[in-house]
mmCIF file of C-alpha atoms in Angstrom:
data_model
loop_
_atom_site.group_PDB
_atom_site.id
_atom_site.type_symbol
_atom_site.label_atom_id
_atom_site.label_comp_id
_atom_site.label_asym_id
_atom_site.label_seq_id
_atom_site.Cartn_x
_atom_site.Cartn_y
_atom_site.Cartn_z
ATOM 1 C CA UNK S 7 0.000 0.000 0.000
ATOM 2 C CA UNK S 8 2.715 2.721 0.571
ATOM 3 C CA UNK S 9 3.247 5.184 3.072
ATOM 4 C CA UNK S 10 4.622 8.727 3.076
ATOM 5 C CA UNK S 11 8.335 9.542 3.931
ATOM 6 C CA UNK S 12 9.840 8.285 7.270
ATOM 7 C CA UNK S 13 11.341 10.936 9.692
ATOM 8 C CA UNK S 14 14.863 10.516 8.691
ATOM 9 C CA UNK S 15 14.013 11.330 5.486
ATOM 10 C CA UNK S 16 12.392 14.733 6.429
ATOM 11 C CA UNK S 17 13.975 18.211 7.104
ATOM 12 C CA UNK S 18 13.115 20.878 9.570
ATOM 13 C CA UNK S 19 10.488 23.700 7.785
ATOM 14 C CA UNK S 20 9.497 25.785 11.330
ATOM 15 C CA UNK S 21 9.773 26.146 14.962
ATOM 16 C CA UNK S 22 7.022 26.925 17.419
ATOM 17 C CA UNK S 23 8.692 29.588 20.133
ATOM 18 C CA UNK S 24 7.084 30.902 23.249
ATOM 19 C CA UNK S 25 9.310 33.259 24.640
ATOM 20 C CA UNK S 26 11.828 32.948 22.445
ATOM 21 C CA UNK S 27 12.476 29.142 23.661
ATOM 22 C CA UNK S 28 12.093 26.719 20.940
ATOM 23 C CA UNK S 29 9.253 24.342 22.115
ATOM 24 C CA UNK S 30 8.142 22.364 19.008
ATOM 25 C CA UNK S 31 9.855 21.648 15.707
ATOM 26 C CA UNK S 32 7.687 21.269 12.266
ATOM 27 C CA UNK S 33 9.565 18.634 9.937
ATOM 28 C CA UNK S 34 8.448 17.421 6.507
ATOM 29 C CA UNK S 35 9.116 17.697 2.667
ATOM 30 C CA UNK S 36 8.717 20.435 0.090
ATOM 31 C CA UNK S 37 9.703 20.769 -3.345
ATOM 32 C CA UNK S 38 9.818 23.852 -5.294
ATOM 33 C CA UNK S 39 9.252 24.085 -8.976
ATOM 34 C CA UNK S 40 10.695 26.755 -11.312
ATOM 35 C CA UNK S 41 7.808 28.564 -13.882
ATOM 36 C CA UNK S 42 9.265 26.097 -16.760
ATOM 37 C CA UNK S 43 9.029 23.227 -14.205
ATOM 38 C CA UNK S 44 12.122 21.910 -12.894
ATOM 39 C CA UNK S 45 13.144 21.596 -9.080
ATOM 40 C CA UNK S 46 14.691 24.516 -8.138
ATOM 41 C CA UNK S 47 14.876 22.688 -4.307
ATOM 42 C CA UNK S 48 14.035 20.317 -2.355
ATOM 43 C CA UNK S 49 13.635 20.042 1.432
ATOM 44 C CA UNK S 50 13.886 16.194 2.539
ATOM 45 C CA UNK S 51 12.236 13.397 0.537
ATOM 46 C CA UNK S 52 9.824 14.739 -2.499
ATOM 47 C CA UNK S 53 9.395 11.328 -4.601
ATOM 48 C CA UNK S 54 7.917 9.878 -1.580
ATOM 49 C CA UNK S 55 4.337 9.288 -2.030
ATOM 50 C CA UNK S 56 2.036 10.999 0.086
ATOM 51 C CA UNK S 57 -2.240 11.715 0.032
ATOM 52 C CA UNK S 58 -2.763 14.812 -1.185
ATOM 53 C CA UNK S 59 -6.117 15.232 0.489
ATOM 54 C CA UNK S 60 -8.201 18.531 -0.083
ATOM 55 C CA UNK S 61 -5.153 19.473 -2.571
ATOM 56 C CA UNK S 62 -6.324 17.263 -4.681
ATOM 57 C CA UNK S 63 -9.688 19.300 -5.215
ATOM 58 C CA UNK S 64 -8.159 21.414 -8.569
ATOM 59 C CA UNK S 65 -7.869 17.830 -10.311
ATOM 60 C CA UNK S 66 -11.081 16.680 -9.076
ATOM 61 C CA UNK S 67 -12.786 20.240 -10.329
ATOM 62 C CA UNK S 68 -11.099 20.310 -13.291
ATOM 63 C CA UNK S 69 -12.176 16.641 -13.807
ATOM 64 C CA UNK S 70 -15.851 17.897 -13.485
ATOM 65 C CA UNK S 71 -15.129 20.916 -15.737
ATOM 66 C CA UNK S 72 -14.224 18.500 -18.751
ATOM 67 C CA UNK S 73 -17.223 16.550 -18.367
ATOM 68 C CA UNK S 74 -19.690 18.593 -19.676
ATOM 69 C CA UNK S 75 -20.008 21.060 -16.756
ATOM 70 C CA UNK S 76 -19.406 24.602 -17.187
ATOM 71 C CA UNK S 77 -17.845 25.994 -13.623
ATOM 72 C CA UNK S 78 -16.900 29.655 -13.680
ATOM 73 C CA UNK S 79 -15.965 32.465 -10.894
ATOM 74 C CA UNK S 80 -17.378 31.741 -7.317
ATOM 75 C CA UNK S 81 -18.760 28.079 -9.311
ATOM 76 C CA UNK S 82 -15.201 27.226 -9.876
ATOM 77 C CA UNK S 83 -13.855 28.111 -6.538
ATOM 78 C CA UNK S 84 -16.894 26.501 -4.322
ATOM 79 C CA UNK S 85 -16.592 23.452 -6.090
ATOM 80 C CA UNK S 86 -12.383 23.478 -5.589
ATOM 81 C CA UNK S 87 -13.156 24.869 -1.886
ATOM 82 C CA UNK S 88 -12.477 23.451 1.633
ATOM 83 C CA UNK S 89 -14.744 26.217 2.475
ATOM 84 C CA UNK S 90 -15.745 26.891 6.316
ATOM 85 C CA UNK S 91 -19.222 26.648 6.227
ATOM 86 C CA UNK S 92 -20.321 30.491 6.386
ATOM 87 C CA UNK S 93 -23.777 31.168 4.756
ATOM 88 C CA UNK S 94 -22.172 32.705 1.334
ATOM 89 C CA UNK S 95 -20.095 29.194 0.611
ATOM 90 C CA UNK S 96 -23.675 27.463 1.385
ATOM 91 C CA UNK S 97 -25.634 29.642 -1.063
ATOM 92 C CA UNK S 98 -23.008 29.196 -3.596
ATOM 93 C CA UNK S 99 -23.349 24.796 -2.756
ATOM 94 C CA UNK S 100 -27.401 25.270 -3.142
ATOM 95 C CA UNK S 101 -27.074 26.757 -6.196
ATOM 96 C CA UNK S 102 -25.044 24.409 -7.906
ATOM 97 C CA UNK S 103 -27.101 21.469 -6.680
ATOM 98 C CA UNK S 104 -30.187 23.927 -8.205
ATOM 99 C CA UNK S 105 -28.079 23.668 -11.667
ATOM 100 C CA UNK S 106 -29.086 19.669 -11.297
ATOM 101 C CA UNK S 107 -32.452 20.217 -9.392
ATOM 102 C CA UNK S 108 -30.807 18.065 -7.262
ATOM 103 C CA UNK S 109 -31.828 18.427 -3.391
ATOM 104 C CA UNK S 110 -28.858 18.611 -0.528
ATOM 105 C CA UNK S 111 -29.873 14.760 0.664
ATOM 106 C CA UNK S 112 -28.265 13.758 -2.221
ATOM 107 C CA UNK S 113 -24.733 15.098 -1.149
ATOM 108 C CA UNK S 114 -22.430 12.029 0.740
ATOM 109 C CA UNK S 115 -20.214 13.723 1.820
ATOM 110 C CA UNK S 116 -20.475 13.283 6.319
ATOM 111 C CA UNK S 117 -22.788 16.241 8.196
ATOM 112 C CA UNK S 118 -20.800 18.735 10.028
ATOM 113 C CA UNK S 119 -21.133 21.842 11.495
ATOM 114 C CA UNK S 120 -19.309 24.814 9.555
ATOM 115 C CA UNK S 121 -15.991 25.459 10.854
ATOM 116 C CA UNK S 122 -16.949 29.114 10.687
ATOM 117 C CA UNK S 123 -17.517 30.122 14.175
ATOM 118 C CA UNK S 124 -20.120 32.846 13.980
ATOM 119 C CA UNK S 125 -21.823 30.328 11.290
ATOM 120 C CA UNK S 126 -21.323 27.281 13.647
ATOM 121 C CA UNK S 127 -22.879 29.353 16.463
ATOM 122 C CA UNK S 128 -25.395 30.740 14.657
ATOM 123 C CA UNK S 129 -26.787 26.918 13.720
ATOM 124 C CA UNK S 130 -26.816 26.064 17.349
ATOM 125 C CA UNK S 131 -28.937 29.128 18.566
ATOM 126 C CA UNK S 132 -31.116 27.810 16.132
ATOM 127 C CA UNK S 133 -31.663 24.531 16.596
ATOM 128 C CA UNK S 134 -29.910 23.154 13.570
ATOM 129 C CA UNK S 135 -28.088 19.796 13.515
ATOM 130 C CA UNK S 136 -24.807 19.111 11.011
ATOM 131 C CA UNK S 137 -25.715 19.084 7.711
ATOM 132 C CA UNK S 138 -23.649 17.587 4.614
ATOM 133 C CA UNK S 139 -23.966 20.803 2.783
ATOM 134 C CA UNK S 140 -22.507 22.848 5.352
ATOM 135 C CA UNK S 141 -19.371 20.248 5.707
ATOM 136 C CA UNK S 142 -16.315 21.823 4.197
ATOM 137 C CA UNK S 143 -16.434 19.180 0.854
ATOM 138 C CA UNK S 144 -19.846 19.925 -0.153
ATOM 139 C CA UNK S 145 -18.804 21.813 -3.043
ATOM 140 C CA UNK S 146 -16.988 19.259 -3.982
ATOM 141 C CA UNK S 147 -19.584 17.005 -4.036
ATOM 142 C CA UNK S 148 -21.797 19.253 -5.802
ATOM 143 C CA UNK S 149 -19.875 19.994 -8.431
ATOM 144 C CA UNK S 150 -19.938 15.789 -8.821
ATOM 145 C CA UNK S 151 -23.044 15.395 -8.696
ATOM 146 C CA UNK S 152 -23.569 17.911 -11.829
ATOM 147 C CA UNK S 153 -20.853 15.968 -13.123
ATOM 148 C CA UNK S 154 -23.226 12.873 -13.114
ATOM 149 C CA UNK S 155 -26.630 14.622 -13.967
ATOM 150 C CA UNK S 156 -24.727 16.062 -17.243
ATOM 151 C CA UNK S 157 -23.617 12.847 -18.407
ATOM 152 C CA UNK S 158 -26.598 10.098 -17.286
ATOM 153 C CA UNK S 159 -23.871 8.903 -14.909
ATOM 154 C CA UNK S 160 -25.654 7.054 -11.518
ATOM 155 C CA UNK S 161 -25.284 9.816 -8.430
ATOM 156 C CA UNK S 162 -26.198 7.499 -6.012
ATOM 157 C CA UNK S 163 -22.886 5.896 -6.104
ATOM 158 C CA UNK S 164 -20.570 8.731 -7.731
ATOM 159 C CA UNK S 165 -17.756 8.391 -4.980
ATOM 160 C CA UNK S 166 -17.297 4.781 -5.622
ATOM 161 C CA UNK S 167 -13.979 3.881 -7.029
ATOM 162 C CA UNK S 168 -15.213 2.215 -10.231
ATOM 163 C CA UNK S 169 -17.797 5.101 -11.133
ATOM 164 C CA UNK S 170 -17.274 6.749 -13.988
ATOM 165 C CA UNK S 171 -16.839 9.924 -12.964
ATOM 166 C CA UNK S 172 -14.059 8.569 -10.156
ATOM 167 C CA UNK S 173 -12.238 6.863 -13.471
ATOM 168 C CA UNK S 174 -12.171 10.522 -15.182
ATOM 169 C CA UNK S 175 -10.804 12.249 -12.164
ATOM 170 C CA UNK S 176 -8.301 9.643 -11.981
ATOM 171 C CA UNK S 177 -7.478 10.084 -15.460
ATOM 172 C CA UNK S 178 -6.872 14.054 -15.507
ATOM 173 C CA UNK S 179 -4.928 13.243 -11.992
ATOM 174 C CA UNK S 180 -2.551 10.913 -13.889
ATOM 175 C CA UNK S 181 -2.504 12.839 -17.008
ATOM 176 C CA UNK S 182 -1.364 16.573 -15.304
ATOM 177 C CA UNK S 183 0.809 14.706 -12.090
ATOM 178 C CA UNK S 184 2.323 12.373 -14.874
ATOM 179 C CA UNK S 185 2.487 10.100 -12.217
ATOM 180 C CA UNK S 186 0.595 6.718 -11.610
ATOM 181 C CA UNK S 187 -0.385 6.822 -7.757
ATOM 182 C CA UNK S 188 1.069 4.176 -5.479
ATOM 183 C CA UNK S 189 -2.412 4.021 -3.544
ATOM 184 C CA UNK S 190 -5.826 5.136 -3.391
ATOM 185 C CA UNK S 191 -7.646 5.346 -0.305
ATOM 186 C CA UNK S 192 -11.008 7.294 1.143
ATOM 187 C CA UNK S 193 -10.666 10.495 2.041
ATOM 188 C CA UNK S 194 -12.361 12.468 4.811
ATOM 189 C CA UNK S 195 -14.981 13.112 2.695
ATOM 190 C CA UNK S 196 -15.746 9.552 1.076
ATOM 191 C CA UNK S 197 -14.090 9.983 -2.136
ATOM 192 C CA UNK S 198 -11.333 8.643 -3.285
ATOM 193 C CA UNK S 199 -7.787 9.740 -2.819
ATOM 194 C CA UNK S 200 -4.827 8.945 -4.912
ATOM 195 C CA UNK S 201 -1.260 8.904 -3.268
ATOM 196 C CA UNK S 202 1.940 10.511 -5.106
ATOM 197 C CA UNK S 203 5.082 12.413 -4.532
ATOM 198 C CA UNK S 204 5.351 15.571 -3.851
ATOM 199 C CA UNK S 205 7.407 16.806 -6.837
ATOM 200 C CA UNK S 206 4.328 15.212 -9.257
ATOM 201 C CA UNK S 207 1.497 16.917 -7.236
ATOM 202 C CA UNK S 208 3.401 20.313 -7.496
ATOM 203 C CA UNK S 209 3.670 19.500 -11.102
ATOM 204 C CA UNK S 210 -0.027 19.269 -11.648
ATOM 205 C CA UNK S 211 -0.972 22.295 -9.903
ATOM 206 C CA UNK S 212 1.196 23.958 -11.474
ATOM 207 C CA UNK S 213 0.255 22.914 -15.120
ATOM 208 C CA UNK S 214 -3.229 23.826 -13.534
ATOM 209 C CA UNK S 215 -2.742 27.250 -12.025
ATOM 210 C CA UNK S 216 -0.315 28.458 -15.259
ATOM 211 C CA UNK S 217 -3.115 26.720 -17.834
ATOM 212 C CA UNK S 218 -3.708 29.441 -20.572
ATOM 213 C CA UNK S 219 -7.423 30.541 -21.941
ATOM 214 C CA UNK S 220 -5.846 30.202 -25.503
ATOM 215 C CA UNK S 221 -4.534 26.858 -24.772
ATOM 216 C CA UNK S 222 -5.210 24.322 -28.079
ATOM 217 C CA UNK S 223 -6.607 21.604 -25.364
ATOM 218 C CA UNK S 224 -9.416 21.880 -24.029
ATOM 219 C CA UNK S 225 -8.000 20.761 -20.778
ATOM 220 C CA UNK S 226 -5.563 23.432 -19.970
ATOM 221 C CA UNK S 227 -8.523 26.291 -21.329
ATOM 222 C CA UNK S 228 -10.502 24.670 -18.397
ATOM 223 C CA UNK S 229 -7.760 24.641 -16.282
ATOM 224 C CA UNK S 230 -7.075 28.418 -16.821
ATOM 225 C CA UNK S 231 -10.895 29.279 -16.176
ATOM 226 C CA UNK S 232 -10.658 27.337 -12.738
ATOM 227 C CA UNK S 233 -7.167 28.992 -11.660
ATOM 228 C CA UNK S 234 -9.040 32.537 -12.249
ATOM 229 C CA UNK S 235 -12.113 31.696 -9.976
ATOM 230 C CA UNK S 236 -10.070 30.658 -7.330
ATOM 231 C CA UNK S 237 -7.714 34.018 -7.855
ATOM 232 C CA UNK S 238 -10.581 35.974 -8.310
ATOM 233 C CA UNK S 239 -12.797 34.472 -5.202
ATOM 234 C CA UNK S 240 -10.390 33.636 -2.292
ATOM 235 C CA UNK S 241 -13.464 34.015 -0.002
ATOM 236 C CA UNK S 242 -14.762 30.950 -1.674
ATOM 237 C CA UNK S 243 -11.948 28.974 -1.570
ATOM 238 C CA UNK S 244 -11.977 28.559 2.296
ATOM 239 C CA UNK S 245 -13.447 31.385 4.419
ATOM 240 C CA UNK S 246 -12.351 34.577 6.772
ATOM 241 C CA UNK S 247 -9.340 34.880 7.928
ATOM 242 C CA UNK S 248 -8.305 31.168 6.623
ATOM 243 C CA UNK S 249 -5.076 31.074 5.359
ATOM 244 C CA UNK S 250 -5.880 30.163 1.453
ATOM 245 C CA UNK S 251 -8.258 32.856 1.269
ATOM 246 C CA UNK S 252 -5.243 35.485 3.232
ATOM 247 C CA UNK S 253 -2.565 34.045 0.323
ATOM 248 C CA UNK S 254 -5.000 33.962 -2.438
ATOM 249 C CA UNK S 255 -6.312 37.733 -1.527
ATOM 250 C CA UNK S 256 -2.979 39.411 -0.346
ATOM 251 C CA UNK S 257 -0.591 37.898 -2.670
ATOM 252 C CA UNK S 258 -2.553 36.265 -5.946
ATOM 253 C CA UNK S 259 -1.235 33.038 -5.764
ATOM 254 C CA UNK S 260 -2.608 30.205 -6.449
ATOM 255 C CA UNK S 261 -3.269 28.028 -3.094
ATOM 256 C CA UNK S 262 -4.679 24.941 -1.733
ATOM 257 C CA UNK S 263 -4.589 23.560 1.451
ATOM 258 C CA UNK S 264 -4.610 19.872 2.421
ATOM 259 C CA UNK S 265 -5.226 18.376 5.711
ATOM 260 C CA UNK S 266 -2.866 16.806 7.516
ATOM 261 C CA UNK S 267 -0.519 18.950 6.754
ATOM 262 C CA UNK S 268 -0.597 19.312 2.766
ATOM 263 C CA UNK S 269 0.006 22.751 0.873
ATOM 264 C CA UNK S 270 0.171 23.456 -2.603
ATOM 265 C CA UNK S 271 1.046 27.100 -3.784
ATOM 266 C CA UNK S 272 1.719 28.606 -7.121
ATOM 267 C CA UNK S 273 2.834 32.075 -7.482
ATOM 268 C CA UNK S 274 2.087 34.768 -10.458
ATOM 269 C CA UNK S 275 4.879 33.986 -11.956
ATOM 270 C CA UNK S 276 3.828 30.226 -12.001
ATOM 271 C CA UNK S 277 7.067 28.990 -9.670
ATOM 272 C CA UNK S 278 4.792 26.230 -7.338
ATOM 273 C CA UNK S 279 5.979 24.871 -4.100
ATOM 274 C CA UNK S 280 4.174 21.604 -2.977
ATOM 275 C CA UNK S 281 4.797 20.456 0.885
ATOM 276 C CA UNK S 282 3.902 17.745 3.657
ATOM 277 C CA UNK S 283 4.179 18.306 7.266
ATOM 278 C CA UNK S 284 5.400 14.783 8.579
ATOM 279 C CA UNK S 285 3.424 15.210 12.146
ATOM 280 C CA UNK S 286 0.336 16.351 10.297
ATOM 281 C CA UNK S 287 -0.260 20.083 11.937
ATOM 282 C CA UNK S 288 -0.862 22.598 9.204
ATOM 283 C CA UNK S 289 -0.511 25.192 11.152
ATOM 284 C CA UNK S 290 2.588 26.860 9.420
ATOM 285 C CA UNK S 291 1.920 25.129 6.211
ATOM 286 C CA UNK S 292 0.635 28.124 4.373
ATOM 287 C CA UNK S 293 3.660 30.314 5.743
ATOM 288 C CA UNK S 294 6.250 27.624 4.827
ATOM 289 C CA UNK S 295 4.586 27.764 1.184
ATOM 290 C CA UNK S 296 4.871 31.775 0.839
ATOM 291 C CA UNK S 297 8.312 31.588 2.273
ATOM 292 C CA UNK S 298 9.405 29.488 -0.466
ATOM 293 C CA UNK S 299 8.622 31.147 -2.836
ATOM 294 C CA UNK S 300 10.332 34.390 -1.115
ATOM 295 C CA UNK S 301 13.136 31.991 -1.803
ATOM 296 C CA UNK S 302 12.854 31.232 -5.282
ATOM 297 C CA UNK S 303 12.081 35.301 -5.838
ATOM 298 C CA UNK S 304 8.655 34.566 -6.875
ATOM 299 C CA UNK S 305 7.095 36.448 -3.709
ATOM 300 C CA UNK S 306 8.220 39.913 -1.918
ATOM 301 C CA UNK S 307 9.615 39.718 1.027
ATOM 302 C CA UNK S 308 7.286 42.475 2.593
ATOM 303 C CA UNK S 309 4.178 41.315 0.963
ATOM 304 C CA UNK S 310 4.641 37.944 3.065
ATOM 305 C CA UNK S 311 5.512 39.688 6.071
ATOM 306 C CA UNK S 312 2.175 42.098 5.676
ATOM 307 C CA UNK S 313 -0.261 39.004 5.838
ATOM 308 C CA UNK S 314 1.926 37.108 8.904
ATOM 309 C CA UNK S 315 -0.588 38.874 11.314
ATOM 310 C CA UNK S 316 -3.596 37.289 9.685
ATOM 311 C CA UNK S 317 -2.450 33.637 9.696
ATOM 312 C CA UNK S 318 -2.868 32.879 12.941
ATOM 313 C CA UNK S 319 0.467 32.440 13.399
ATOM 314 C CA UNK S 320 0.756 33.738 17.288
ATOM 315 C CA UNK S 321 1.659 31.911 20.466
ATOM 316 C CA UNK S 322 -0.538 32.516 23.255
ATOM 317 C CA UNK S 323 0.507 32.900 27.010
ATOM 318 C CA UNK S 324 -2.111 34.290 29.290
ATOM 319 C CA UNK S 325 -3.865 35.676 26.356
ATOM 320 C CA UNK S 326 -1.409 37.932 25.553
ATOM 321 C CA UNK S 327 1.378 37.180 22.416
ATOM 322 C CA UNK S 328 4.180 35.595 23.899
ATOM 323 C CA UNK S 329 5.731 34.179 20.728
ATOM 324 C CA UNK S 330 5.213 32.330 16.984
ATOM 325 C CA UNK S 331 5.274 30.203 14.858
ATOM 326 C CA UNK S 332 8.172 30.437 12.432
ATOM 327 C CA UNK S 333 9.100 29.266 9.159
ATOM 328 C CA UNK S 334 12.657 27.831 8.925
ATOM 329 C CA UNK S 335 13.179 27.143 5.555
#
């Protein structure tokens, strides 16, 4: 079956401080990718294969978007989203389901609570239980379901490996990571995710988030249209004050986050950075992405330091700021 890299194989990417006393140490692998595609660096073992999770949602999209489905704008983004739930990502959700006339039972992705606070709160005064549309995958999930109702597919079974829609998704996966994976397992969500390196999931964002709207292929002109929702939406993409939605806003990258520790990040100038944290926290995944591509000079300096603040970066100590989390790399 696989597994991702071991811990010798990793390298250090931040430090928690409190105080100025190191008291935890991030460790994983990232790669970075130049605009015309080779690896500029590499940061411990990035052939390893590991689950992309929720960065695998541009392939999945894009899958969707060459099936007969037409996703533009905030319809692009939702469907691409790990969104947190707020009333705006569920309109957007209901009205792609509306596209289908399909109603929210049909989603299968698990009920949850939005990860939203106010929106979470809100539910509660109100009597509401977890719903699969407010789960952060239900855009997802919608966009799959249109998928199906477009081409006669079954949507009662559309996350199950063998569906057809799960053999496109695969295919576009394979065809833009130019990798086969080494595994496919369920993700949080109940679909299907496919296991690869690091360096081949970088790759396929990247041919993604640099497609062109003049592109020959039909593909990469679908690919294009999907990079500029999520650039032009960042709101959609996850929610306030989430870290994809701070890059995508602040800096106009391209930028996907992954639990367990997964980032994927492609700047304006197309150089991509694609990284696992080995213990899982993705806490300072999305600053270890912007950092390296400070690095590769794909990102200002300043314009990294100017969104710090708003990525939740701080160490607590009596409720007062008594240190951070810092990238290393």
């Amino acid at each position: 079956m696989g597994e991702t890299f071991t811990a010798s194989a990793a390298a250090q990417l931040a430090v928690v401080e409190r105080g100025g006393f190191v008291e935890s140490r991030h460790v994983g692998s990232a790669v970075v990718l130049a605009p015309e595609g080779e690896v500029v660096r590499e940061l411990g073992d990035a052939t390893a294969p590991v689950l992309p999770r929720s960065s695998m949602k541009p392939f999945q999209a894009l899958a969707v978007m060459t099936s007969g489905v037409t996703l533009r704008g905030e319809d692009a983004a939702i469907a691409t989203a790990s969104h947190s739930g707020t009333p705006q990502h569920v309109a957007l959700v209901r009205g792609l389901l509306a596209r289908a006339s399909l109603p929210a039972s049909a989603l299968r992705c698990p009920a949850e609570f939005p990860t939203d606070r106010a929106s979470r709160d809100e539910l509660v005064r109100t009597g509401m239980r977890p719903e699969p549309i407010t789960m952060n995958c239900s855009g997802k999930h919608a966009a799959m379901l249109l998928a199906c109702h477009a081409n006669g597919w079954p949507i009662g079974d559309y996350l199950d490996l063998d569906h057809p829609l799960q053999k496109r998704i695969l295919d576009v996966f394979e065809r833009l990571t130019g990798e086969r994976p080494s595994a496919t397992v369920i993700d949080g969500c109940g679909a299907p995710v496919h296991a690869v390196g690091l360096t081949a999931l970088a790759r396929g964002i990247q041919k993604i988030a640099s497609s062109s709207t003049s592109s020959p292929f039909a593909l990469f002109r679908e690919g294009a249209a999907l990079a500029e929702g999520v650039r032009a939406n960042g709101w959609a993409i996850a929610g306030p004050g989430r870290p994809d939605s701070v890059a995508i806003d602040h800096l106009g990258v391209f930028s996907k986050f992954g639990a367990e520790g997964v980032q994927v990040m492609t700047a304006p100038d197309g150089t991509t950075v694609a990284l696992k944290m080995l213990d899982g926290s993705p806490r300072a995944s999305a600053v270890v992405a912007a950092r390296l591509l400070v690095g590769a000079g794909s990102l200002e300096a300043s314009a990294v330091d100017a969104i710090e603040p708003e990525l939740g970066l701080e160490v607590l100590g009596g409720g007062r700021v008594v240190g951070r989390i810092r990238a290393t790399v």
